[in-house]
Amino acid sequence: MRIGVPKEIKSDEYRVAMMPVGAEMLVKGGHPVFIETQAGVGSGFSDDDYRAVGATIVATHEEVFDKAELLIKVKEPQPAEIGLFRPGQVVFTYFHFAASPELTQACLESGITAIAYETIRDKAGRLPCLTPMSEIAGKLAPMEGGKYLEKPMMGRGILLGGVPGVAPAHVVILGAGVVGTNAAKVAAGLGATVVLMDVNLERLRYLDDVMPANVHTLYSDPHTIREQLRLADLVIGSVLIPGAKAPQLVNRQHLKEMKNGSVIVDVAIDQGGSIETSRPTTHQNPTYVVEGVVHYCVTNMPGAVGRTSTIALCNATLPYAVKLANKGYEQAACDDPGFGEGINLVAGRITNAAVAESVHMKCQPLKGSR
Ligand SMILES: NC(=O)c1ccc[n+]([C@@H]2O[C@H](COP(=O)([O-])OP(=O)(O)OC[C@H]3O[C@@H](n4cnc5c(N)ncnc54)[C@H](O)[C@@H]3O)[C@@H](O)[C@H]2O)c1
């Protein structure tokens, strides 16, 4: 199968979807690999690194799209890329369809088979291709939040960890999954007082056992959230209902009750965001202020640490890319129903139930899928 890896064109995106080691594995398996020139430089991989393992470097974005039967990317297709798709082409990347009915419609019309990293499940029901990026975004979230709490960045002028004689910041984390847990570890490590909230009591029980003493768990209900927002210096939004739009837990009225200069880092923005006033931002222009609260809503946070993120992403996606190339998506889904859950669109129809529900369209599951 001919495999194409384009250079990412989303603003400040430095990741690449395949490392030279992955290209080598696929080439050795008999699959020609086409890499767009300079695709790897943001992550520290040169064209020569790919040439050395037998991949072909091509000059343009258009040429990669044109040559590939299987296109492997990082970020959701950008408007300029949609016109380059052709019916039947298999595209393996993050799509986040639930957050964008427009993207869903455009990809349906293009006739591609869309396989979304973020909805693939492993045997334990986890999301193996989302997890590494969530670990990174989670670790970045308190660091970014801490930066924007600084006075010159429009924040309250609060140091996350405080100092002897001065209280640390109060950090509220909504969603105690992978992002939330990693955010809690970093924020707690810096000395903040951390409140980790979730609707999953089993999860909270476990975290209560393993987290340091400055992390407190609370059940996430509207009253407790509102109480915590009033105390918060930094709020991190990290909820997820897989495949669906993020539930909105904070509205504009809540912001009016928050401290002036407090900060919200809405990591869940790629699934639509968990705060009413969140809208996607970029690394170039990461923040804006509403009701005195600084909002940071960058949709590709891991892109900022491109090398770490590329390695972490490719470690998770390569085994699936190899299966896809060797077997095709139908057989791969048959052999691994969890992988089948990653197949969101096929030839103009939606095949993932959560995605269909989110964009209010009909689901037509693949035969034999769960
Ligand atoms: N912006 C970025 O660059 C970036 C990067 C990685 C991940 N993300 C996003 O971060 C979000 C979280 O990802 P994750 O991997 O941690 O997911 P996860 O599934 O591990 O965790 C989500 C948690 O949210 C909880 N939850 C659901 N509804 C809730 C509610 N009403 N109140 C409190 N908790 C609730 C779930 O019980 C779960 O524990 C996702 O939207 C993901 O796409 C964004």
Tab-separated table of C-alpha atoms and ligand atoms in Angstrom:
chain	number	residue	atom	x	y	z
A	1	MET	CA	0.000	0.000	0.000
A	2	ARG	CA	1.377	3.476	-0.867
A	3	ILE	CA	1.693	5.548	2.288
A	4	GLY	CA	1.922	9.339	2.391
A	5	VAL	CA	3.002	11.575	5.278
A	6	PRO	CA	2.441	15.310	4.671
A	7	LYS	CA	3.987	18.208	6.547
A	8	GLU	CA	1.424	19.516	9.038
A	9	ILE	CA	0.047	22.921	8.059
A	10	LYS	CA	-1.939	23.815	11.186
A	11	SER	CA	-0.624	26.949	12.921
A	12	ASP	CA	2.457	26.177	15.062
A	13	GLU	CA	2.197	22.444	14.570
A	14	TYR	CA	5.668	20.886	14.775
A	15	ARG	CA	4.726	17.220	15.003
A	16	VAL	CA	5.054	14.714	12.174
A	17	ALA	CA	2.966	11.549	11.885
A	18	MET	CA	5.839	9.143	11.275
A	19	MET	CA	9.419	8.856	12.497
A	20	PRO	CA	12.176	7.351	10.343
A	21	VAL	CA	11.939	4.104	12.353
A	22	GLY	CA	8.279	3.767	11.291
A	23	ALA	CA	9.083	4.538	7.658
A	24	GLU	CA	11.785	1.853	7.742
A	25	MET	CA	9.403	-0.746	9.157
A	26	LEU	CA	6.792	-0.040	6.479
A	27	VAL	CA	9.303	0.068	3.617
A	28	LYS	CA	10.749	-3.264	4.769
A	29	GLY	CA	7.192	-4.620	4.796
A	30	GLY	CA	6.911	-3.769	1.090
A	31	HIS	CA	4.990	-0.482	1.376
A	32	PRO	CA	6.387	2.557	-0.463
A	33	VAL	CA	6.478	5.558	1.887
A	34	PHE	CA	6.285	9.158	0.588
A	35	ILE	CA	7.267	11.933	2.994
A	36	GLU	CA	6.762	15.606	2.166
A	37	THR	CA	10.016	17.514	2.268
A	38	GLN	CA	10.729	19.112	5.672
A	39	ALA	CA	7.816	17.232	7.262
A	40	GLY	CA	10.028	16.048	10.124
A	41	VAL	CA	12.209	19.108	10.779
A	42	GLY	CA	9.958	20.517	13.527
A	43	SER	CA	10.512	17.269	15.427
A	44	GLY	CA	14.220	17.006	14.666
A	45	PHE	CA	14.092	14.537	11.733
A	46	SER	CA	15.689	15.612	8.432
A	47	ASP	CA	14.774	14.529	4.910
A	48	ASP	CA	18.045	12.570	4.849
A	49	ASP	CA	16.966	10.598	7.946
A	50	TYR	CA	13.939	9.377	5.977
A	51	ARG	CA	15.880	8.811	2.733
A	52	ALA	CA	18.373	6.676	4.656
A	53	VAL	CA	15.641	4.170	5.530
A	54	GLY	CA	14.240	3.948	2.004
A	55	ALA	CA	11.420	6.512	2.066
A	56	THR	CA	10.898	8.848	-0.894
A	57	ILE	CA	10.914	12.583	-0.239
A	58	VAL	CA	8.371	14.499	-2.349
A	59	ALA	CA	8.371	18.227	-2.977
A	60	THR	CA	4.778	19.273	-2.320
A	61	HIS	CA	1.757	18.685	-0.116
A	62	GLU	CA	-0.317	17.981	-3.249
A	63	GLU	CA	2.086	15.268	-4.391
A	64	VAL	CA	1.859	13.376	-1.073
A	65	PHE	CA	-1.950	13.477	-1.154
A	66	ASP	CA	-1.916	12.410	-4.783
A	67	LYS	CA	0.392	9.421	-4.272
A	68	ALA	CA	-1.026	8.067	-1.022
A	69	GLU	CA	-3.572	5.276	-0.704
A	70	LEU	CA	-3.105	5.585	3.053
A	71	LEU	CA	-2.456	9.108	4.315
A	72	ILE	CA	-1.085	9.410	7.858
A	73	LYS	CA	-1.291	12.813	9.556
A	74	VAL	CA	-1.343	14.375	12.987
A	75	LYS	CA	-4.004	17.105	13.085
A	76	GLU	CA	-7.523	17.202	11.703
A	77	PRO	CA	-7.615	18.085	7.991
A	78	GLN	CA	-7.330	21.818	7.386
A	79	PRO	CA	-9.616	23.502	4.802
A	80	ALA	CA	-6.788	23.566	2.218
A	81	GLU	CA	-6.346	19.799	2.579
A	82	ILE	CA	-9.942	18.706	2.112
A	83	GLY	CA	-9.942	19.508	-1.591
A	84	LEU	CA	-6.904	17.232	-2.009
A	85	PHE	CA	-8.719	14.112	-0.777
A	86	ARG	CA	-10.147	11.582	-3.187
A	87	PRO	CA	-12.892	9.007	-2.673
A	88	GLY	CA	-11.660	5.756	-1.156
A	89	GLN	CA	-8.456	7.260	0.237
A	90	VAL	CA	-7.821	6.110	3.805
A	91	VAL	CA	-6.878	8.945	6.167
A	92	PHE	CA	-5.457	8.096	9.592
A	93	THR	CA	-5.191	11.113	11.899
A	94	TYR	CA	-6.912	13.037	14.722
A	95	PHE	CA	-10.260	14.275	13.365
A	96	HIS	CA	-12.320	15.388	16.412
A	97	PHE	CA	-15.488	15.303	14.280
A	98	ALA	CA	-17.751	15.809	17.295
A	99	ALA	CA	-16.393	19.343	17.658
A	100	SER	CA	-17.016	20.262	14.015
A	101	PRO	CA	-20.107	19.351	11.990
A	102	GLU	CA	-18.557	21.382	9.118
A	103	LEU	CA	-15.442	19.192	9.013
A	104	THR	CA	-17.622	16.071	9.284
A	105	GLN	CA	-19.752	17.200	6.342
A	106	ALA	CA	-16.721	18.103	4.215
A	107	CYS	CA	-15.036	14.761	4.884
A	108	LEU	CA	-18.295	12.876	4.188
A	109	GLU	CA	-18.549	14.655	0.836
A	110	SER	CA	-14.920	13.863	-0.003
A	111	GLY	CA	-15.652	10.110	0.224
A	112	ILE	CA	-12.590	9.260	2.323
A	113	THR	CA	-12.350	6.530	4.913
A	114	ALA	CA	-11.602	8.500	8.073
A	115	ILE	CA	-9.872	6.602	10.882
A	116	ALA	CA	-9.623	8.789	13.980
A	117	TYR	CA	-6.819	8.248	16.479
A	118	GLU	CA	-8.996	9.598	19.274
A	119	THR	CA	-11.723	6.926	19.098
A	120	ILE	CA	-9.569	3.783	18.786
A	121	ARG	CA	-9.811	1.596	21.895
A	122	ASP	CA	-7.466	-1.032	23.278
A	123	LYS	CA	-8.570	-4.309	24.876
A	124	ALA	CA	-9.070	-2.589	28.251
A	125	GLY	CA	-11.352	0.020	26.646
A	126	ARG	CA	-8.756	2.815	26.916
A	127	LEU	CA	-7.888	5.288	24.154
A	128	PRO	CA	-4.294	4.348	23.297
A	129	CYS	CA	-3.711	6.976	20.593
A	130	LEU	CA	-5.194	9.824	22.635
A	131	THR	CA	-3.415	8.904	25.873
A	132	PRO	CA	0.134	10.040	25.002
A	133	MET	CA	-1.076	13.457	23.798
A	134	SER	CA	-3.266	13.763	26.866
A	135	GLU	CA	-0.286	12.993	29.081
A	136	ILE	CA	1.638	15.790	27.394
A	137	ALA	CA	-1.232	18.317	27.374
A	138	GLY	CA	-1.913	17.460	31.010
A	139	LYS	CA	1.683	18.131	32.008
A	140	LEU	CA	1.715	21.371	29.980
A	141	ALA	CA	-1.596	22.694	31.363
A	142	PRO	CA	-0.398	23.861	34.826
A	143	MET	CA	2.804	25.199	33.262
A	144	GLU	CA	0.810	27.333	30.803
A	145	GLY	CA	-1.709	28.236	33.500
A	146	GLY	CA	1.108	29.256	35.826
A	147	LYS	CA	2.586	31.458	33.105
A	148	TYR	CA	-0.711	33.266	32.443
A	149	LEU	CA	-1.291	33.820	36.164
A	150	GLU	CA	1.649	36.215	35.952
A	151	LYS	CA	0.674	39.877	36.063
A	152	PRO	CA	2.257	40.898	32.714
A	153	MET	CA	0.268	38.058	31.101
A	154	MET	CA	-3.062	39.523	32.435
A	155	GLY	CA	-3.176	37.117	35.384
A	156	ARG	CA	-3.642	37.710	39.117
A	157	GLY	CA	0.080	37.807	39.805
A	158	ILE	CA	0.049	34.523	41.724
A	159	LEU	CA	2.860	31.980	41.990
A	160	LEU	CA	1.414	28.460	41.715
A	161	GLY	CA	3.416	27.049	44.590
A	162	GLY	CA	3.375	30.093	46.872
A	163	VAL	CA	6.374	30.597	49.213
A	164	PRO	CA	6.779	30.152	52.981
A	165	GLY	CA	4.277	32.511	54.581
A	166	VAL	CA	2.225	32.949	51.378
A	167	ALA	CA	-0.526	30.529	50.337
A	168	PRO	CA	-0.136	28.544	47.098
A	169	ALA	CA	-2.601	28.874	44.224
A	170	HIS	CA	-5.894	26.946	44.290
A	171	VAL	CA	-6.051	24.785	41.159
A	172	VAL	CA	-9.349	23.150	40.135
A	173	ILE	CA	-9.190	20.347	37.586
A	174	LEU	CA	-12.457	19.282	35.919
A	175	GLY	CA	-12.073	15.677	34.728
A	176	ALA	CA	-9.678	13.259	36.425
A	177	GLY	CA	-8.718	11.195	33.390
A	178	VAL	CA	-5.319	11.196	31.707
A	179	VAL	CA	-5.084	14.983	31.209
A	180	GLY	CA	-6.457	15.722	34.662
A	181	THR	CA	-4.192	13.266	36.475
A	182	ASN	CA	-1.060	14.500	34.729
A	183	ALA	CA	-2.052	18.110	35.358
A	184	ALA	CA	-2.608	17.297	39.039
A	185	LYS	CA	0.812	15.648	39.350
A	186	VAL	CA	2.600	18.698	37.923
A	187	ALA	CA	0.513	21.305	39.780
A	188	ALA	CA	0.941	19.388	43.053
A	189	GLY	CA	4.661	18.979	42.378
A	190	LEU	CA	4.935	22.763	42.062
A	191	GLY	CA	3.243	23.103	45.459
A	192	ALA	CA	-0.275	24.242	44.482
A	193	THR	CA	-3.398	23.160	46.330
A	194	VAL	CA	-5.154	20.921	43.814
A	195	VAL	CA	-8.798	19.857	43.617
A	196	LEU	CA	-9.421	17.046	41.154
A	197	MET	CA	-13.084	16.548	40.158
A	198	ASP	CA	-14.786	13.725	38.281
A	199	VAL	CA	-18.099	11.896	38.019
A	200	ASN	CA	-16.360	8.523	38.255
A	201	LEU	CA	-16.167	7.653	41.960
A	202	GLU	CA	-13.994	4.580	41.395
A	203	ARG	CA	-11.459	6.787	39.662
A	204	LEU	CA	-11.562	9.321	42.509
A	205	ARG	CA	-11.061	6.525	45.059
A	206	TYR	CA	-7.985	5.319	43.245
A	207	LEU	CA	-6.540	8.827	42.832
A	208	ASP	CA	-7.202	9.633	46.472
A	209	ASP	CA	-4.946	6.680	47.350
A	210	VAL	CA	-2.065	7.477	45.010
A	211	MET	CA	-1.944	11.281	44.787
A	212	PRO	CA	0.154	13.466	47.102
A	213	ALA	CA	-1.426	15.104	50.155
A	214	ASN	CA	-1.978	18.457	48.415
A	215	VAL	CA	-4.388	16.839	45.890
A	216	HIS	CA	-8.014	16.548	47.053
A	217	THR	CA	-10.704	14.715	45.124
A	218	LEU	CA	-14.268	15.985	44.802
A	219	TYR	CA	-17.315	14.602	43.026
A	220	SER	CA	-18.199	16.760	40.025
A	221	ASP	CA	-21.725	18.161	40.366
A	222	PRO	CA	-22.935	21.649	39.382
A	223	HIS	CA	-23.038	22.970	42.974
A	224	THR	CA	-19.557	21.781	43.920
A	225	ILE	CA	-18.126	23.042	40.630
A	226	ARG	CA	-19.612	26.484	41.272
A	227	GLU	CA	-18.226	26.555	44.824
A	228	GLN	CA	-14.781	25.570	43.604
A	229	LEU	CA	-14.791	28.127	40.785
A	230	ARG	CA	-15.180	30.911	43.347
A	231	LEU	CA	-11.998	29.712	45.104
A	232	ALA	CA	-9.970	28.971	41.986
A	233	ASP	CA	-6.886	30.783	40.727
A	234	LEU	CA	-6.455	28.277	37.899
A	235	VAL	CA	-9.109	26.011	36.342
A	236	ILE	CA	-8.123	23.201	34.000
A	237	GLY	CA	-10.886	21.760	31.775
A	238	SER	CA	-10.111	18.119	31.025
A	239	VAL	CA	-13.412	16.260	30.666
A	240	LEU	CA	-14.128	13.808	27.894
A	241	ILE	CA	-17.020	11.713	26.684
A	242	PRO	CA	-15.260	9.759	23.916
A	243	GLY	CA	-16.386	10.709	20.412
A	244	ALA	CA	-18.866	13.261	21.781
A	245	LYS	CA	-18.807	17.003	22.307
A	246	ALA	CA	-17.395	17.934	25.715
A	247	PRO	CA	-20.079	18.609	28.372
A	248	GLN	CA	-20.249	22.302	29.298
A	249	LEU	CA	-19.582	22.608	33.017
A	250	VAL	CA	-18.865	26.345	33.350
A	251	ASN	CA	-20.987	29.173	31.964
A	252	ARG	CA	-20.563	32.920	31.643
A	253	GLN	CA	-22.458	33.554	34.883
A	254	HIS	CA	-19.924	31.397	36.776
A	255	LEU	CA	-17.083	33.517	35.363
A	256	LYS	CA	-18.616	36.627	36.953
A	257	GLU	CA	-18.199	34.936	40.340
A	258	MET	CA	-14.555	33.991	39.734
A	259	LYS	CA	-11.563	36.031	40.916
A	260	ASN	CA	-10.402	38.756	38.570
A	261	GLY	CA	-7.236	37.613	36.767
A	262	SER	CA	-7.845	33.923	37.364
A	263	VAL	CA	-6.988	31.615	34.465
A	264	ILE	CA	-8.846	28.848	32.633
A	265	VAL	CA	-6.870	26.350	30.546
A	266	ASP	CA	-9.560	24.494	28.585
A	267	VAL	CA	-7.671	21.453	27.324
A	268	ALA	CA	-10.954	19.857	26.182
A	269	ILE	CA	-11.308	22.589	23.556
A	270	ASP	CA	-10.493	20.093	20.784
A	271	GLN	CA	-13.805	18.377	21.629
A	272	GLY	CA	-15.655	21.695	21.735
A	273	GLY	CA	-14.522	22.825	25.208
A	274	SER	CA	-16.053	22.466	28.667
A	275	ILE	CA	-16.492	26.210	29.275
A	276	GLU	CA	-19.282	28.207	27.569
A	277	THR	CA	-16.924	31.078	26.736
A	278	SER	CA	-14.105	28.915	25.294
A	279	ARG	CA	-13.152	29.273	21.658
A	280	PRO	CA	-10.165	27.702	19.917
A	281	THR	CA	-6.886	29.647	20.035
A	282	THR	CA	-3.385	29.098	18.629
A	283	HIS	CA	0.132	29.044	20.063
A	284	GLN	CA	0.668	32.437	18.383
A	285	ASN	CA	-2.373	33.983	20.112
A	286	PRO	CA	-3.122	31.595	22.950
A	287	THR	CA	-5.259	33.703	25.298
A	288	TYR	CA	-8.132	36.167	25.558
A	289	VAL	CA	-10.040	37.592	28.509
A	290	VAL	CA	-13.773	37.246	29.273
A	291	GLU	CA	-15.333	38.680	32.456
A	292	GLY	CA	-11.824	39.265	33.826
A	293	VAL	CA	-10.846	35.583	33.427
A	294	VAL	CA	-7.918	34.702	31.154
A	295	HIS	CA	-8.838	31.876	28.744
A	296	TYR	CA	-6.137	29.637	27.225
A	297	CYS	CA	-7.724	27.314	24.628
A	298	VAL	CA	-4.975	26.044	22.312
A	299	THR	CA	-6.279	23.048	20.386
A	300	ASN	CA	-2.874	21.502	19.712
A	301	MET	CA	-0.987	22.000	22.962
A	302	PRO	CA	1.388	19.053	22.375
A	303	GLY	CA	2.521	20.710	19.109
A	304	ALA	CA	4.578	23.100	21.238
A	305	VAL	CA	6.845	20.252	22.347
A	306	GLY	CA	7.047	18.688	18.909
A	307	ARG	CA	9.832	16.230	19.460
A	308	THR	CA	8.480	14.711	22.660
A	309	SER	CA	5.002	14.631	21.141
A	310	THR	CA	6.033	13.081	17.840
A	311	ILE	CA	7.884	10.261	19.566
A	312	ALA	CA	5.018	9.669	22.024
A	313	LEU	CA	2.386	9.767	19.247
A	314	CYS	CA	4.256	7.500	16.844
A	315	ASN	CA	4.965	4.958	19.602
A	316	ALA	CA	1.174	4.609	19.902
A	317	THR	CA	0.075	4.883	16.249
A	318	LEU	CA	2.755	2.885	14.423
A	319	PRO	CA	1.428	-0.593	15.347
A	320	TYR	CA	-1.966	0.437	13.913
A	321	ALA	CA	-0.388	1.969	10.795
A	322	VAL	CA	1.453	-1.303	10.156
A	323	LYS	CA	-1.762	-3.349	10.588
A	324	LEU	CA	-3.618	-0.963	8.278
A	325	ALA	CA	-0.960	-1.184	5.603
A	326	ASN	CA	-0.642	-4.968	5.818
A	327	LYS	CA	-4.323	-5.921	6.073
A	328	GLY	CA	-6.435	-2.970	4.931
A	329	TYR	CA	-8.914	-1.311	7.276
A	330	GLU	CA	-11.704	-3.888	6.934
A	331	GLN	CA	-9.594	-6.873	7.947
A	332	ALA	CA	-7.774	-4.844	10.609
A	333	ALA	CA	-11.154	-3.877	12.126
A	334	CYS	CA	-12.370	-7.468	11.933
A	335	ASP	CA	-9.283	-8.722	13.800
A	336	ASP	CA	-9.378	-5.901	16.362
A	337	PRO	CA	-12.836	-4.438	17.089
A	338	GLY	CA	-11.213	-1.725	19.240
A	339	PHE	CA	-9.389	-0.514	16.154
A	340	GLY	CA	-12.731	-0.704	14.309
A	341	GLU	CA	-14.075	1.952	16.695
A	342	GLY	CA	-11.540	4.311	15.174
A	343	ILE	CA	-13.269	4.098	11.796
A	344	ASN	CA	-15.496	7.186	11.834
A	345	LEU	CA	-16.455	7.578	8.154
A	346	VAL	CA	-16.555	5.272	5.151
A	347	ALA	CA	-17.589	6.371	1.660
A	348	GLY	CA	-19.917	9.171	2.719
A	349	ARG	CA	-21.467	7.515	5.779
A	350	ILE	CA	-20.781	7.822	9.507
A	351	THR	CA	-19.789	4.513	11.088
A	352	ASN	CA	-19.128	5.594	14.704
A	353	ALA	CA	-22.250	5.969	16.865
A	354	ALA	CA	-20.907	8.668	19.251
A	355	VAL	CA	-19.731	10.817	16.343
A	356	ALA	CA	-23.079	10.428	14.530
A	357	GLU	CA	-24.968	11.396	17.678
A	358	SER	CA	-22.808	14.472	18.239
A	359	VAL	CA	-23.359	15.836	14.760
A	360	HIS	CA	-27.034	14.736	14.728
A	361	MET	CA	-26.641	12.399	11.787
A	362	LYS	CA	-27.443	8.761	11.141
A	363	CYS	CA	-24.921	6.057	12.042
A	364	GLN	CA	-24.390	3.159	9.646
A	365	PRO	CA	-21.942	0.872	11.509
A	366	LEU	CA	-19.499	-1.304	9.661
A	367	LYS	CA	-20.563	-4.951	9.421
A	368	GLY	CA	-19.387	-6.904	12.493
A	369	SER	CA	-18.336	-3.799	14.472
A	370	ARG	CA	-19.151	-3.455	18.173
B	1	LIG	N1	-5.940	20.804	23.614
B	1	LIG	C1	-5.095	19.812	23.374
B	1	LIG	O1	-4.041	20.009	22.777
B	1	LIG	C2	-5.418	18.419	23.853
B	1	LIG	C3	-4.433	17.422	23.890
B	1	LIG	C4	-4.777	16.156	24.407
B	1	LIG	C5	-6.077	15.897	24.840
B	1	LIG	N2	-7.015	16.893	24.749
B	1	LIG	C6	-8.399	16.713	25.205
B	1	LIG	O2	-8.450	16.668	26.628
B	1	LIG	C7	-9.681	16.048	27.008
B	1	LIG	C8	-9.438	15.022	28.105
B	1	LIG	O3	-8.731	13.908	27.561
B	1	LIG	P1	-8.316	12.647	28.477
B	1	LIG	O4	-7.432	11.802	27.665
B	1	LIG	O5	-7.891	13.091	29.814
B	1	LIG	O6	-9.715	11.892	28.628
B	1	LIG	P2	-10.076	10.759	29.709
B	1	LIG	O7	-11.170	9.939	29.108
B	1	LIG	O8	-8.863	10.074	30.201
B	1	LIG	O9	-10.650	11.611	30.932
B	1	LIG	C9	-11.825	12.339	30.853
B	1	LIG	C10	-12.447	12.323	32.243
B	1	LIG	O10	-13.548	13.225	32.218
B	1	LIG	C11	-14.485	12.692	33.137
B	1	LIG	N3	-15.774	13.353	33.000
B	1	LIG	C12	-16.766	13.155	32.093
B	1	LIG	N4	-17.802	13.953	32.360
B	1	LIG	C13	-17.445	14.693	33.454
B	1	LIG	C14	-18.094	15.701	34.232
B	1	LIG	N5	-19.327	16.103	33.934
B	1	LIG	N6	-17.421	16.234	35.270
B	1	LIG	C15	-16.182	15.832	35.593
B	1	LIG	N7	-15.523	14.867	34.917
B	1	LIG	C16	-16.159	14.318	33.864
B	1	LIG	C17	-14.475	11.201	32.846
B	1	LIG	O11	-15.063	10.452	33.899
B	1	LIG	C18	-12.984	10.958	32.674
B	1	LIG	O12	-12.374	10.540	33.880
B	1	LIG	C19	-10.252	15.476	25.702
B	1	LIG	O13	-11.224	16.352	25.182
B	1	LIG	C20	-9.058	15.429	24.775
B	1	LIG	O14	-9.438	15.447	23.403
B	1	LIG	C21	-6.704	18.127	24.258
